[in-house]
CSV table of C-alpha atoms in Angstrom, one decimal:
chain,number,residue,atom,x,y,z
A,1350,MET,CA,-34.8,-68.3,-45.5
A,1351,GLN,CA,-36.5,-68.5,-48.9
A,1352,ALA,CA,-36.9,-71.9,-50.4
A,1353,GLY,CA,-35.3,-71.0,-53.7
A,1354,MET,CA,-32.3,-69.5,-51.9
A,1355,GLY,CA,-32.0,-72.6,-49.7
A,1356,MET,CA,-31.9,-74.9,-52.7
A,1357,GLU,CA,-29.3,-72.6,-54.4
A,1358,TRP,CA,-26.9,-72.9,-51.4
A,1359,LEU,CA,-27.5,-76.6,-51.0
A,1360,LEU,CA,-26.4,-76.9,-54.6
A,1361,VAL,CA,-23.3,-74.9,-53.9
A,1362,ILE,CA,-22.4,-77.1,-51.0
A,1363,THR,CA,-23.1,-80.3,-53.0
A,1364,VAL,CA,-20.9,-79.2,-55.9
A,1365,SER,CA,-18.2,-78.0,-53.5
A,1366,VAL,CA,-18.1,-81.4,-51.8
A,1367,LEU,CA,-18.1,-83.3,-55.0
A,1368,LEU,CA,-15.2,-81.2,-56.3
A,1369,GLY,CA,-13.1,-82.5,-53.4
A,1370,THR,CA,-11.4,-85.9,-53.3
A,1371,VAL,CA,-13.2,-88.9,-51.9
A,1372,GLU,CA,-11.3,-88.4,-48.6
A,1373,SER,CA,-12.6,-84.8,-48.5
A,1374,PHE,CA,-16.2,-85.7,-48.4
A,1375,ASP,CA,-16.0,-85.8,-44.6
A,1376,GLY,CA,-14.2,-82.5,-44.5
A,1377,GLY,CA,-10.8,-83.2,-46.1
A,1378,SER,CA,-8.0,-85.6,-45.4
A,1379,HIS,CA,-6.4,-85.0,-42.0
A,1380,GLN,CA,-2.7,-85.3,-42.6
A,1381,LYS,CA,-0.5,-85.8,-39.5
A,1382,PRO,CA,2.6,-83.6,-39.4
A,1383,GLN,CA,5.9,-85.5,-39.5
A,1384,LEU,CA,7.3,-83.1,-36.8
A,1385,SER,CA,5.7,-82.5,-33.4
A,1386,LEU,CA,4.7,-79.0,-32.3
A,1387,CYS,CA,7.9,-79.0,-30.1
A,1388,GLU,CA,10.1,-80.0,-33.0
A,1389,GLN,CA,8.5,-77.6,-35.5
A,1390,LEU,CA,8.1,-74.3,-33.7
A,1391,ILE,CA,9.4,-74.4,-30.1
A,1392,LEU,CA,12.7,-76.2,-29.9
A,1393,PRO,CA,14.1,-74.4,-33.0
A,1394,SER,CA,13.6,-71.1,-31.1
A,1395,GLY,CA,15.9,-72.4,-28.3
A,1396,TYR,CA,13.2,-73.3,-25.8
A,1397,PRO,CA,13.1,-76.7,-24.0
A,1398,CYS,CA,9.9,-78.4,-24.9
A,1399,SER,CA,8.3,-81.8,-23.9
A,1400,GLU,CA,5.4,-83.7,-25.5
A,1401,TYR,CA,2.7,-85.4,-23.6
A,1402,MET,CA,-0.4,-87.4,-24.6
A,1403,ILE,CA,-3.5,-87.6,-22.3
A,1404,GLU,CA,-6.7,-89.5,-22.7
A,1405,THR,CA,-10.1,-88.0,-22.0
A,1406,LYS,CA,-13.0,-89.9,-20.4
A,1407,ASP,CA,-14.6,-90.3,-23.8
A,1408,GLY,CA,-11.4,-91.7,-25.4
A,1409,PHE,CA,-9.8,-88.8,-27.2
A,1410,LEU,CA,-6.0,-88.6,-27.1
A,1411,LEU,CA,-4.9,-85.0,-26.7
A,1412,GLY,CA,-1.5,-83.5,-27.3
A,1413,LEU,CA,0.0,-81.4,-24.6
A,1414,GLN,CA,3.3,-79.5,-24.6
A,1415,ARG,CA,5.4,-78.2,-21.7
A,1416,VAL,CA,7.7,-75.3,-22.4
A,1417,SER,CA,10.5,-73.8,-20.3
A,1418,SER,CA,12.5,-70.6,-20.6
A,1419,SER,CA,15.3,-70.2,-23.1
A,1420,SER,CA,17.4,-68.8,-20.2
A,1421,SER,CA,19.8,-71.3,-18.7
A,1422,TYR,CA,19.7,-69.2,-15.5
A,1423,LEU,CA,15.9,-69.5,-15.2
A,1424,ARG,CA,16.0,-73.2,-16.0
A,1425,LEU,CA,18.3,-73.8,-13.0
A,1426,ARG,CA,15.8,-72.3,-10.7
A,1427,GLU,CA,12.6,-74.0,-9.4
A,1428,ARG,CA,9.8,-73.9,-12.0
A,1429,GLY,CA,7.3,-71.1,-11.6
A,1430,PRO,CA,3.5,-71.7,-11.4
A,1431,PRO,CA,1.9,-73.6,-14.3
A,1432,VAL,CA,-0.1,-71.7,-16.9
A,1433,LEU,CA,-2.3,-73.4,-19.5
A,1434,LEU,CA,-2.9,-71.9,-22.9
A,1435,LEU,CA,-6.2,-72.7,-24.6
A,1436,HIS,CA,-6.5,-71.8,-28.3
A,1437,GLY,CA,-9.4,-70.5,-30.4
A,1438,LEU,CA,-11.6,-72.1,-33.1
A,1439,PHE,CA,-9.8,-73.6,-36.2
A,1440,MET,CA,-6.5,-73.0,-34.3
A,1441,ALA,CA,-4.3,-75.2,-32.0
A,1442,GLY,CA,-1.4,-74.8,-29.6
A,1443,ASP,CA,0.9,-73.4,-32.3
A,1444,ALA,CA,-1.2,-70.1,-32.2
A,1445,TRP,CA,0.9,-69.0,-29.1
A,1446,PHE,CA,4.2,-69.3,-31.0
A,1447,LEU,CA,3.6,-67.8,-34.4
A,1448,ASN,CA,5.5,-64.6,-34.0
A,1449,THR,CA,9.1,-64.0,-32.8
A,1450,PRO,CA,9.9,-65.1,-29.3
A,1451,ASP,CA,9.6,-61.6,-27.9
A,1452,GLN,CA,6.2,-61.2,-29.5
A,1453,SER,CA,4.6,-64.6,-28.9
A,1454,LEU,CA,2.8,-65.2,-25.6
A,1455,GLY,CA,4.0,-68.8,-25.1
A,1456,PHE,CA,7.6,-67.7,-25.3
A,1457,VAL,CA,7.0,-64.5,-23.2
A,1458,LEU,CA,5.4,-66.4,-20.4
A,1459,ALA,CA,8.3,-69.0,-20.4
A,1460,ASP,CA,10.9,-66.2,-20.2
A,1461,HIS,CA,9.1,-64.8,-17.2
A,1462,GLY,CA,9.6,-68.1,-15.4
A,1463,PHE,CA,6.1,-69.6,-15.8
A,1464,ASP,CA,5.7,-73.4,-16.3
A,1465,VAL,CA,4.0,-73.2,-19.7
A,1466,TRP,CA,1.5,-75.9,-20.8
A,1467,VAL,CA,0.1,-75.8,-24.3
A,1468,GLY,CA,-3.4,-77.3,-24.8
A,1469,ASN,CA,-4.7,-78.8,-28.1
A,1470,VAL,CA,-8.3,-79.9,-28.2
A,1471,ARG,CA,-9.6,-83.0,-30.0
A,1472,GLY,CA,-9.5,-82.9,-33.8
A,1473,THR,CA,-6.5,-80.6,-34.2
A,1474,ARG,CA,-3.3,-81.7,-35.8
A,1475,TRP,CA,-1.3,-81.8,-32.6
A,1476,SER,CA,-3.7,-84.2,-30.9
A,1477,HIS,CA,-3.5,-87.9,-31.5
A,1478,GLY,CA,-7.0,-89.2,-32.5
A,1479,HIS,CA,-9.1,-91.6,-30.4
A,1480,VAL,CA,-8.5,-94.9,-28.7
A,1481,SER,CA,-10.9,-96.7,-31.0
A,1482,LEU,CA,-12.5,-94.3,-33.6
A,1483,SER,CA,-10.9,-93.4,-36.9
A,1484,GLU,CA,-11.0,-89.8,-38.0
A,1485,LYS,CA,-13.0,-91.0,-41.0
A,1486,ASN,CA,-15.7,-92.2,-38.7
A,1487,LYS,CA,-18.5,-89.7,-38.2
A,1488,GLN,CA,-18.7,-90.6,-34.5
A,1489,PHE,CA,-15.1,-89.2,-34.1
A,1490,TRP,CA,-16.5,-85.7,-34.9
A,1491,ASP,CA,-19.7,-86.0,-32.8
A,1492,TRP,CA,-18.8,-83.2,-30.4
A,1493,SER,CA,-19.0,-79.4,-29.9
A,1494,TRP,CA,-17.4,-76.9,-27.5
A,1495,GLN,CA,-19.5,-78.5,-24.8
A,1496,GLU,CA,-17.3,-81.6,-24.8
A,1497,LEU,CA,-14.2,-79.5,-25.2
A,1498,ALA,CA,-15.1,-77.8,-21.9
A,1499,LEU,CA,-16.4,-80.8,-19.9
A,1500,PHE,CA,-13.9,-83.4,-21.2
A,1501,ASP,CA,-10.8,-81.9,-22.8
A,1502,VAL,CA,-10.3,-78.9,-20.4
A,1503,ALA,CA,-11.2,-81.1,-17.4
A,1504,GLU,CA,-8.6,-83.8,-18.3
A,1505,ILE,CA,-5.9,-81.2,-19.2
A,1506,VAL,CA,-6.4,-79.4,-15.9
A,1507,ASN,CA,-6.5,-82.6,-13.9
A,1508,TYR,CA,-3.3,-83.8,-15.5
A,1509,ILE,CA,-1.3,-80.6,-15.0
A,1510,ASN,CA,-2.5,-80.4,-11.4
A,1511,SER,CA,-1.4,-84.0,-10.8
A,1512,VAL,CA,2.1,-83.4,-12.3
A,1513,THR,CA,2.8,-80.0,-10.7
A,1514,ASN,CA,0.8,-80.4,-7.5
A,1515,SER,CA,-0.3,-76.8,-8.0
A,1516,LYS,CA,-3.3,-74.7,-9.0
A,1517,ILE,CA,-3.1,-73.5,-12.6
A,1518,PHE,CA,-3.3,-70.1,-14.3
A,1519,VAL,CA,-5.5,-70.4,-17.4
A,1520,VAL,CA,-5.1,-68.2,-20.6
A,1521,GLY,CA,-7.8,-68.5,-23.3
A,1522,HIS,CA,-8.4,-66.8,-26.6
A,1523,SER,CA,-11.8,-66.9,-28.4
A,1524,GLN,CA,-13.2,-70.4,-28.3
A,1525,GLY,CA,-10.6,-71.0,-25.6
A,1526,THR,CA,-12.6,-68.5,-23.4
A,1527,ILE,CA,-15.9,-70.1,-24.3
A,1528,ILE,CA,-14.7,-73.5,-23.0
A,1529,SER,CA,-13.0,-71.8,-20.0
A,1530,PHE,CA,-16.2,-70.1,-18.9
A,1531,ALA,CA,-18.1,-73.3,-19.3
A,1532,ALA,CA,-15.5,-75.3,-17.4
A,1533,PHE,CA,-15.2,-72.8,-14.6
A,1534,THR,CA,-18.9,-73.4,-13.8
A,1535,GLN,CA,-18.0,-76.9,-12.8
A,1536,PRO,CA,-16.7,-77.1,-9.2
A,1537,GLU,CA,-14.5,-80.1,-9.8
A,1538,ILE,CA,-12.6,-78.2,-12.5
A,1539,VAL,CA,-12.4,-74.6,-11.1
A,1540,GLU,CA,-11.1,-75.7,-7.8
A,1541,LYS,CA,-7.8,-76.5,-9.5
A,1542,VAL,CA,-7.6,-73.1,-11.2
A,1543,GLU,CA,-5.7,-70.2,-9.6
A,1544,ALA,CA,-6.8,-67.4,-11.9
A,1545,ALA,CA,-7.6,-66.8,-15.6
A,1546,ALA,CA,-6.8,-64.3,-18.3
A,1547,LEU,CA,-9.2,-64.3,-21.2
A,1548,LEU,CA,-8.5,-62.6,-24.6
A,1549,SER,CA,-11.5,-61.7,-26.7
A,1550,PRO,CA,-13.9,-63.3,-24.1
A,1551,ILE,CA,-17.0,-65.0,-25.4
A,1552,SER,CA,-20.0,-66.5,-23.7
A,1553,TYR,CA,-22.7,-64.8,-25.7
A,1554,LEU,CA,-22.6,-64.3,-29.5
A,1555,ASP,CA,-26.0,-62.7,-30.4
A,1556,HIS,CA,-24.4,-59.4,-31.4
A,1557,VAL,CA,-21.8,-60.8,-33.7
A,1558,SER,CA,-21.3,-58.4,-36.6
A,1559,ALA,CA,-18.8,-60.2,-38.9
A,1560,PRO,CA,-20.3,-60.0,-42.4
A,1561,LEU,CA,-19.2,-63.4,-43.6
A,1562,VAL,CA,-20.3,-65.1,-40.4
A,1563,LEU,CA,-23.7,-63.4,-40.5
A,1564,ARG,CA,-24.2,-64.6,-44.1
A,1565,MET,CA,-23.4,-68.2,-43.1
A,1566,VAL,CA,-25.8,-68.0,-40.2
A,1567,LYS,CA,-28.6,-66.5,-42.4
A,1568,MET,CA,-28.1,-69.1,-45.1
A,1569,HIS,CA,-28.1,-71.9,-42.4
A,1570,ILE,CA,-24.8,-73.2,-43.8
A,1571,ASP,CA,-24.1,-75.1,-40.6
A,1572,GLN,CA,-27.3,-77.1,-40.9
A,1573,MET,CA,-26.8,-77.7,-44.7
A,1574,ILE,CA,-23.3,-79.1,-44.0
A,1575,LEU,CA,-24.6,-81.5,-41.4
A,1576,SER,CA,-27.5,-82.6,-43.6
A,1577,MET,CA,-24.9,-83.4,-46.3
A,1578,GLY,CA,-23.2,-85.8,-43.9
A,1579,VAL,CA,-20.1,-83.7,-43.6
A,1580,HIS,CA,-18.9,-84.1,-40.0
A,1581,GLN,CA,-15.3,-82.8,-40.1
A,1582,LEU,CA,-14.9,-79.1,-41.0
A,1583,ASN,CA,-11.4,-78.6,-42.4
A,1584,PHE,CA,-10.8,-75.3,-44.3
A,1585,ARG,CA,-7.6,-76.8,-45.7
A,1586,SER,CA,-9.8,-79.0,-47.9
A,1587,GLU,CA,-10.7,-77.9,-51.4
A,1588,TRP,CA,-14.5,-78.1,-50.9
A,1589,ALA,CA,-14.4,-76.0,-47.7
A,1590,ALA,CA,-12.2,-73.4,-49.3
A,1591,ASN,CA,-14.5,-73.3,-52.3
A,1592,LEU,CA,-17.5,-72.9,-50.0
A,1593,LEU,CA,-16.0,-69.8,-48.4
A,1594,VAL,CA,-15.2,-68.2,-51.7
A,1595,SER,CA,-18.7,-69.0,-53.0
A,1596,LEU,CA,-20.2,-67.0,-50.2
A,1597,CYS,CA,-18.5,-63.8,-51.5
A,1598,ASP,CA,-20.2,-61.7,-54.2
A,1599,THR,CA,-20.8,-58.1,-55.1
A,1600,ARG,CA,-22.7,-57.5,-51.9
A,1601,LEU,CA,-20.0,-59.0,-49.7
A,1602,SER,CA,-16.4,-58.4,-50.7
A,1603,CYS,CA,-13.9,-61.0,-49.5
A,1604,ASP,CA,-10.8,-59.2,-50.7
A,1605,ASP,CA,-9.9,-59.2,-47.0
A,1606,MET,CA,-11.3,-62.6,-46.0
A,1607,LEU,CA,-9.9,-62.4,-42.5
A,1608,SER,CA,-11.5,-59.1,-41.7
A,1609,SER,CA,-14.9,-60.3,-43.0
A,1610,ILE,CA,-14.7,-63.1,-40.3
A,1611,THR,CA,-13.0,-61.4,-37.4
A,1612,GLY,CA,-13.2,-57.6,-37.8
A,1613,LYS,CA,-10.4,-55.3,-38.9
A,1614,ASN,CA,-7.2,-56.2,-37.2
A,1615,CYS,CA,-4.8,-53.3,-36.6
A,1616,CYS,CA,-1.4,-54.7,-35.9
A,1617,LEU,CA,-0.6,-58.0,-37.7
A,1618,ASN,CA,2.7,-58.6,-39.4
A,1619,GLU,CA,1.5,-59.0,-43.0
A,1620,SER,CA,4.9,-60.3,-44.1
A,1621,ARG,CA,4.3,-63.4,-42.0
A,1622,GLY,CA,1.0,-64.3,-43.6
A,1623,ALA,CA,2.4,-67.2,-45.6
A,1624,PHE,CA,4.0,-68.6,-42.4
A,1625,TYR,CA,0.7,-68.3,-40.5
A,1626,LEU,CA,-1.1,-70.2,-43.2
A,1627,GLU,CA,1.5,-73.0,-43.0
A,1628,GLN,CA,0.1,-73.7,-39.4
A,1629,GLU,CA,-3.5,-72.6,-39.6
A,1630,PRO,CA,-6.3,-73.5,-39.9
A,1631,HIS,CA,-6.8,-76.7,-38.0
A,1632,ALA,CA,-9.9,-78.8,-38.3
A,1633,SER,CA,-13.0,-78.7,-36.1
A,1634,SER,CA,-16.4,-80.5,-36.2
A,1635,SER,CA,-19.4,-79.3,-38.1
A,1636,LYS,CA,-21.4,-79.9,-34.9
A,1637,ASN,CA,-19.2,-77.4,-33.2
A,1638,LEU,CA,-19.9,-74.8,-35.8
A,1639,HIS,CA,-23.6,-75.6,-35.5
A,1640,HIS,CA,-23.5,-75.1,-31.7
A,1641,LEU,CA,-21.8,-71.7,-32.2
A,1642,PHE,CA,-24.4,-70.6,-34.7
A,1643,GLN,CA,-27.1,-71.7,-32.3
A,1644,MET,CA,-25.6,-69.2,-29.8
A,1645,ILE,CA,-25.8,-66.5,-32.4
A,1646,ARG,CA,-29.4,-67.3,-33.3
A,1647,GLN,CA,-30.8,-68.0,-29.8
A,1648,GLY,CA,-28.7,-65.5,-27.7
A,1649,THR,CA,-27.9,-68.3,-25.2
A,1650,PHE,CA,-24.8,-69.7,-23.5
A,1651,SER,CA,-26.2,-73.3,-23.2
A,1652,LYS,CA,-25.4,-76.9,-24.0
A,1653,TYR,CA,-26.0,-78.2,-27.6
A,1654,ASP,CA,-29.6,-77.9,-28.7
A,1655,TYR,CA,-30.7,-81.3,-30.3
A,1656,GLY,CA,-34.3,-80.3,-30.7
A,1657,LYS,CA,-37.1,-80.8,-28.1
A,1658,LEU,CA,-37.4,-84.6,-28.3
A,1659,LYS,CA,-33.7,-85.4,-28.2
A,1660,ASN,CA,-33.1,-82.7,-25.6
A,1661,LEU,CA,-35.7,-84.5,-23.4
A,1662,ILE,CA,-33.7,-87.7,-23.9
A,1663,GLN,CA,-30.3,-86.1,-23.4
A,1664,TYR,CA,-31.0,-83.5,-20.7
A,1665,GLY,CA,-34.4,-84.5,-19.2
A,1666,LYS,CA,-36.0,-81.2,-20.4
A,1667,PHE,CA,-37.1,-79.6,-23.7
A,1668,LYS,CA,-34.5,-76.9,-23.7
A,1669,PRO,CA,-30.7,-77.4,-23.2
A,1670,PRO,CA,-29.4,-76.4,-19.8
A,1671,LYS,CA,-27.6,-73.1,-19.6
A,1672,PHE,CA,-24.0,-72.7,-18.4
A,1673,ASP,CA,-24.6,-70.4,-15.4
A,1674,LEU,CA,-21.8,-67.8,-15.3
A,1675,SER,CA,-22.9,-66.8,-11.8
A,1676,ARG,CA,-21.6,-70.2,-10.6
A,1677,ILE,CA,-18.0,-69.2,-11.4
A,1678,PRO,CA,-16.7,-68.6,-7.9
A,1679,LYS,CA,-16.4,-64.9,-6.9
A,1680,SER,CA,-13.0,-65.8,-5.4
A,1681,LEU,CA,-11.5,-66.7,-8.8
A,1682,PRO,CA,-9.4,-63.8,-10.1
A,1683,LEU,CA,-10.2,-62.9,-13.7
A,1684,TRP,CA,-8.4,-60.6,-16.1
A,1685,MET,CA,-10.1,-59.9,-19.5
A,1686,ALA,CA,-9.1,-58.0,-22.6
A,1687,TYR,CA,-11.5,-57.0,-25.5
A,1688,GLY,CA,-11.3,-54.9,-28.6
A,1689,GLY,CA,-13.3,-52.2,-30.3
A,1690,ASN,CA,-12.8,-53.8,-33.8
A,1691,ASP,CA,-13.6,-57.3,-32.7
A,1692,ASP,CA,-16.6,-58.5,-34.8
A,1693,LEU,CA,-16.8,-61.8,-32.9
A,1694,ALA,CA,-16.4,-60.9,-29.3
A,1695,ASP,CA,-18.7,-57.9,-29.4
A,1696,LYS,CA,-18.7,-55.2,-26.8
A,1697,THR,CA,-22.4,-55.6,-26.0
A,1698,ASP,CA,-22.0,-59.3,-25.6
A,1699,PHE,CA,-19.0,-58.8,-23.4
A,1700,GLN,CA,-21.0,-56.4,-21.1
A,1701,HIS,CA,-23.7,-59.2,-20.9
A,1702,THR,CA,-21.0,-61.6,-19.7
A,1703,LEU,CA,-19.7,-59.1,-17.1
A,1704,LYS,CA,-23.2,-58.6,-15.7
A,1705,GLU,CA,-23.7,-62.4,-15.1
A,1706,LEU,CA,-20.4,-62.9,-13.3
A,1707,ALA,CA,-20.3,-62.8,-9.5
A,1708,SER,CA,-16.9,-61.2,-9.5
A,1709,THR,CA,-15.6,-57.9,-11.0
A,1710,PRO,CA,-12.8,-58.8,-13.4
A,1711,GLU,CA,-9.9,-56.6,-14.2
A,1712,VAL,CA,-10.6,-55.3,-17.7
A,1713,VAL,CA,-8.4,-54.0,-20.6
A,1714,TYR,CA,-10.0,-52.4,-23.6
A,1715,LEU,CA,-8.1,-51.8,-26.8
A,1716,GLU,CA,-10.1,-49.6,-29.2
A,1717,ASN,CA,-8.2,-50.6,-32.4
A,1718,TYR,CA,-7.9,-54.3,-31.8
A,1719,GLY,CA,-9.6,-57.0,-33.9
A,1720,HIS,CA,-10.2,-60.6,-32.9
A,1721,VAL,CA,-6.8,-61.9,-34.1
A,1722,ASP,CA,-4.7,-59.0,-32.8
A,1723,PHE,CA,-5.0,-60.5,-29.3
A,1724,ILE,CA,-2.6,-63.3,-30.3
A,1725,LEU,CA,-0.7,-62.0,-33.3
A,1726,SER,CA,-0.5,-58.2,-32.8
A,1727,LEU,CA,3.1,-56.8,-33.1
A,1728,GLN,CA,2.2,-54.6,-30.1
A,1729,ALA,CA,0.6,-57.3,-28.0
A,1730,LYS,CA,3.5,-57.7,-25.6
A,1731,GLN,CA,3.2,-54.1,-24.3
A,1732,ASP,CA,-0.6,-53.8,-24.8
A,1733,LEU,CA,-1.6,-57.2,-23.3
A,1734,TYR,CA,1.1,-59.6,-22.2
A,1735,ASP,CA,3.0,-57.4,-19.8
A,1736,PRO,CA,-0.2,-56.3,-18.0
A,1737,MET,CA,-1.4,-59.9,-17.9
A,1738,ILE,CA,1.8,-61.1,-16.4
A,1739,ARG,CA,1.7,-58.3,-13.8
A,1740,PHE,CA,-1.8,-59.5,-12.9
A,1741,PHE,CA,-0.6,-63.1,-12.5
A,1742,LYS,CA,2.4,-62.0,-10.4
A,1743,SER,CA,0.3,-59.7,-8.2
A,1744,LEU,CA,-1.4,-62.8,-6.9
A,1745,GLY,CA,1.7,-63.8,-5.0
A,1746,LYS,CA,2.6,-67.2,-6.4
A,1747,PHE,CA,6.1,-66.2,-7.4
A,1748,THR,CA,8.4,-66.5,-4.4
A,1749,SER,CA,11.6,-64.9,-5.8
A,1750,MET,CA,10.9,-63.6,-9.3
């Protein structure tokens, strides 16, 4: 990156931060909703829903929801097998309930008799902070997807397993697949997993083609944000929204901001756009974005790269350890779906993932699907959810359904 260009973008970030409120200097104020996820989206649709709070080994308090079928007939029967839903970056558990009940995976799974558990990682609005750290403290945001996999997913899986006394089906989208892949390389986690269905699967990112993402990577926006002392990344804040807009110019049109980040989505309900924005985006950490951009630059699926000296302190070696996909047990049934218009979960990177796995997953390819279609497409039920459910039920864990 040219020095003059670096100074120009550093100035943009500085001005963007200063335009925000004092609270926004660390990424924007993090307002807690008055209603819970159950109260806001699930109970009003007629589905029984319970809220749980669990603590990770590093002290984060995660929100977890349990959803049952709207059918009184199904509720009288024994619960089906548990399924855990793991959301993507800048999203949370609400992502699975944003369309109508017959079009939203969380509701569809419940109506097929599954015992649906909704995960929310640290930092999102449906989780509950930390036992000792304030969200205004930079240590609260000192994590990346590495911790989401090794602490958040681990604790959620352990908790569901202890409550249900059953192995768990896992469904992930986008970042939810990154943390699933990483978690599944850990024997103590994967032994509690029955099977997994992964939407827009990601373990490698070096062929990302999303224009706005590539511009941010080229400009080293992630490193600039961290150098400014911004630890919470919240695109609901004024400074972060200004930053996104400032990245657009005559060479990069952001008339369709979503497509410039995710690829062209074919099948979204545009009339629900305002409703989607009431729920999304959620906050993440600047360190998490930096870790993702490291994957793009380095072509690796590894732990966070602190630089040689700190890597030596953290890991005992100069380079961060890789998450070895071949360690995922061959016996773990995997079902994966990817799209031809997905600029984040690229087809070449997906093939790289397949080559490293010991097993041969069942694969669905949808030529016209972009990254967000996998959770919000109006055709997702017939294109994705019905085949996914057939895959889960083929494993024989339903005794009478």
